[in-house]
Coordinates of C-alpha atoms in Angstrom, one line a residue:
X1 CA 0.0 0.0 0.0
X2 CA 2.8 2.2 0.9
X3 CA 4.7 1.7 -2.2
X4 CA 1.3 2.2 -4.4
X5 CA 1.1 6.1 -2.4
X6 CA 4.5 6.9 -3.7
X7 CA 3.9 5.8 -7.0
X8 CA 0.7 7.8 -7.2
X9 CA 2.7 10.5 -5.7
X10 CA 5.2 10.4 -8.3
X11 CA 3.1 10.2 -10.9
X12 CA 1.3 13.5 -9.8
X13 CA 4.4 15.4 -9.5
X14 CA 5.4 13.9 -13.3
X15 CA 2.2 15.2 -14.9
X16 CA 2.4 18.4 -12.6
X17 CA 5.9 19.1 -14.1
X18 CA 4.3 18.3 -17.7
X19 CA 1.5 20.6 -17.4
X20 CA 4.0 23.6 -15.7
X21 CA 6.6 23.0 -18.9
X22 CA 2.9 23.1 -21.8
X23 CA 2.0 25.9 -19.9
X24 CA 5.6 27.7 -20.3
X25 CA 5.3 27.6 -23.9
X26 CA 3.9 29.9 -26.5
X27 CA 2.1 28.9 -29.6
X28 CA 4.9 29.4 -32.7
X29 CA 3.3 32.9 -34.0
X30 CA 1.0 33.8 -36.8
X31 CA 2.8 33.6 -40.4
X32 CA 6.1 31.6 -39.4
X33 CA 6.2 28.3 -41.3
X34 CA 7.2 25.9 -38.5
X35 CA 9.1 23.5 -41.5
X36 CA 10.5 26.7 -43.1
X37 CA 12.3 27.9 -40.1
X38 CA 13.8 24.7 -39.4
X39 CA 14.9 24.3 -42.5
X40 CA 17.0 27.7 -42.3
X41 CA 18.1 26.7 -38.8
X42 CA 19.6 23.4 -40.4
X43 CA 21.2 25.7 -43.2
X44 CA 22.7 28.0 -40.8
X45 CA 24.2 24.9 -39.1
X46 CA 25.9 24.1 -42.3
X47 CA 27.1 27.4 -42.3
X48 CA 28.8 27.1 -39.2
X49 CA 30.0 23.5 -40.1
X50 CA 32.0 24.8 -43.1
X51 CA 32.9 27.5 -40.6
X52 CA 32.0 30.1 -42.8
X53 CA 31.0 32.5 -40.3
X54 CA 30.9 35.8 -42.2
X55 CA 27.7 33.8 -44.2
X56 CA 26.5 32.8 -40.7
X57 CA 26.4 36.9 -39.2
X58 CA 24.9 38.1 -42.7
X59 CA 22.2 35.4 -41.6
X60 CA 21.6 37.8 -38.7
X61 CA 19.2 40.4 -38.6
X62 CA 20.8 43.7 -39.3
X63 CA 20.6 44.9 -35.4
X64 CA 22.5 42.3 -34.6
X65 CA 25.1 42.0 -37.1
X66 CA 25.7 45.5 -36.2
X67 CA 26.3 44.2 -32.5
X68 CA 28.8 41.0 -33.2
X69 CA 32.4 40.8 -33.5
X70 CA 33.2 38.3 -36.4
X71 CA 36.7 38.0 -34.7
X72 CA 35.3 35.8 -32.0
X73 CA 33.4 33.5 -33.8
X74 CA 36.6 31.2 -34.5
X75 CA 37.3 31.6 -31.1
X76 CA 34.0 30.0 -30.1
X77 CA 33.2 27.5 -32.5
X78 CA 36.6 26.2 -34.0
X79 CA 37.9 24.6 -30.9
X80 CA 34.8 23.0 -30.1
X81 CA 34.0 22.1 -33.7
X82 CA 37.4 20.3 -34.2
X83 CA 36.6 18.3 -31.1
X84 CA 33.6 16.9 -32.5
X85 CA 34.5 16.1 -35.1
X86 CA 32.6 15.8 -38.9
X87 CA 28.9 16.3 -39.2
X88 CA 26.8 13.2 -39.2
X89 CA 23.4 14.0 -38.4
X90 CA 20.5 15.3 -36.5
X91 CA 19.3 13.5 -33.5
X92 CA 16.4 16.1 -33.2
X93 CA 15.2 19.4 -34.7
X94 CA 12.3 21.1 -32.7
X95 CA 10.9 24.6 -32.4
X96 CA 9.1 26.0 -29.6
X97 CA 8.0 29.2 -29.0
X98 CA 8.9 31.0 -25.6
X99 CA 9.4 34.4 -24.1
X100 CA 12.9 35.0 -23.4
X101 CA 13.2 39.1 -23.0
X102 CA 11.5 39.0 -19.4
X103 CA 8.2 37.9 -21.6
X104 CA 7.9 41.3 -24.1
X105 CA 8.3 39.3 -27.2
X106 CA 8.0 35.7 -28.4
X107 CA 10.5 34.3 -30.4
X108 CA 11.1 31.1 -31.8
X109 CA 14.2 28.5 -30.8
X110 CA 15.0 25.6 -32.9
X111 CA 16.7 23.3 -31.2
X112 CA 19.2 21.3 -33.0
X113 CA 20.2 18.0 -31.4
X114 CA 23.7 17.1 -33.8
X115 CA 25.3 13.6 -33.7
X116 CA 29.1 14.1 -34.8
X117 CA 31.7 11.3 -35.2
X118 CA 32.9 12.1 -31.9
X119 CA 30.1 13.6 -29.9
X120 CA 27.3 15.1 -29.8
X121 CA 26.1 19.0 -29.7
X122 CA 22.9 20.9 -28.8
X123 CA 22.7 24.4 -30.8
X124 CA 19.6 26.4 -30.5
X125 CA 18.8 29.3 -33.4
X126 CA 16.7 31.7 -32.2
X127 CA 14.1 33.8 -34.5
X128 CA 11.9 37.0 -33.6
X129 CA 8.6 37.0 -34.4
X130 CA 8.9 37.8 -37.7
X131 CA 11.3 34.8 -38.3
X132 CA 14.6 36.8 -38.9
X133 CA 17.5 35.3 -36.9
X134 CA 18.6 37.0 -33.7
X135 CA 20.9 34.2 -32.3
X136 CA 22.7 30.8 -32.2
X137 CA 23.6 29.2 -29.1
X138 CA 25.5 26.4 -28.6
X139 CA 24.0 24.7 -25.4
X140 CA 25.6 21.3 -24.5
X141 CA 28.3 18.7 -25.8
X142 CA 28.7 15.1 -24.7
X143 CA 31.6 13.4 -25.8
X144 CA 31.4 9.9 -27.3
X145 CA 33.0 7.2 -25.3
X146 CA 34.5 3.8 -26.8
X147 CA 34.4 1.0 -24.2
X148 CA 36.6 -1.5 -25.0
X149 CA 35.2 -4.5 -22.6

């Protein structure tokens, strides 16, 4: 009996943190093309996978451009992109909707989960509402590891 209270209990809390995280997002907003907008996330990542990141800033929207420095984009990415190693594929490519400027504006994130030959990467491109580009984020890396027995 007392094991069947805490897996009720759990259960509550599960769906409780389900209906906190649907209630945290925002629908993707009027005129975007959810398919579109992955799709230029997905280009954008083969932007940065040539490592062409003057093409990768023009993607941005003008504002922003404005506000980067393209000298420390091979500062970020190289290092990281050398330890990953070649492009293979994409785990997962979703877009949500959220409010991320203290709730003002809703933008879009694509989240792009990338398998590499040595690891794998999380990058997030983030739209406005009008589906220009305002950022990329690179949000987590886990390294592959070869057990041998």
């Amino acid at each position: 009996m007392k094991q069947l209270h805490k897996t009720t209990g759990l259960l509550l809390v599960a769906l409780f943190c389900l209906l906190v995280l649907a209630a945290c997002s925002e629908p993707i907003p009027k005129g975007i093309d959810e398919s579109a907008i992955k799709s230029e996330a997905q280009s954008i990542m083969e932007l940065l996978h040539q490592r062409d990141y003057a093409a990768v800033r023009t993607a941005l929207r003008q504002d922003i451009q404005d506000e980067s420095d393209p000298a420390v984009w091979p500062a970020v990415y190289d290092q990281r992109l050398d330890r990953l190693g070649d492009f293979e594929s994409y785990k997962n490519v979703k877009a949500t909707a959220k409010k991320l400027d203290g709730g003002e504006n809703t933008f879009v994130v694509v989240e792009l989960d990338t398998r590499y030959q040595n690891g794998e990467g999380i990058y997030q491109v983030i739209f406005d509402d009008q589906g220009t580009v305002v950022g990329l984020r690179f949000t987590k890396e886990v390294k592959l590891s070869i057990s041998l027995g």
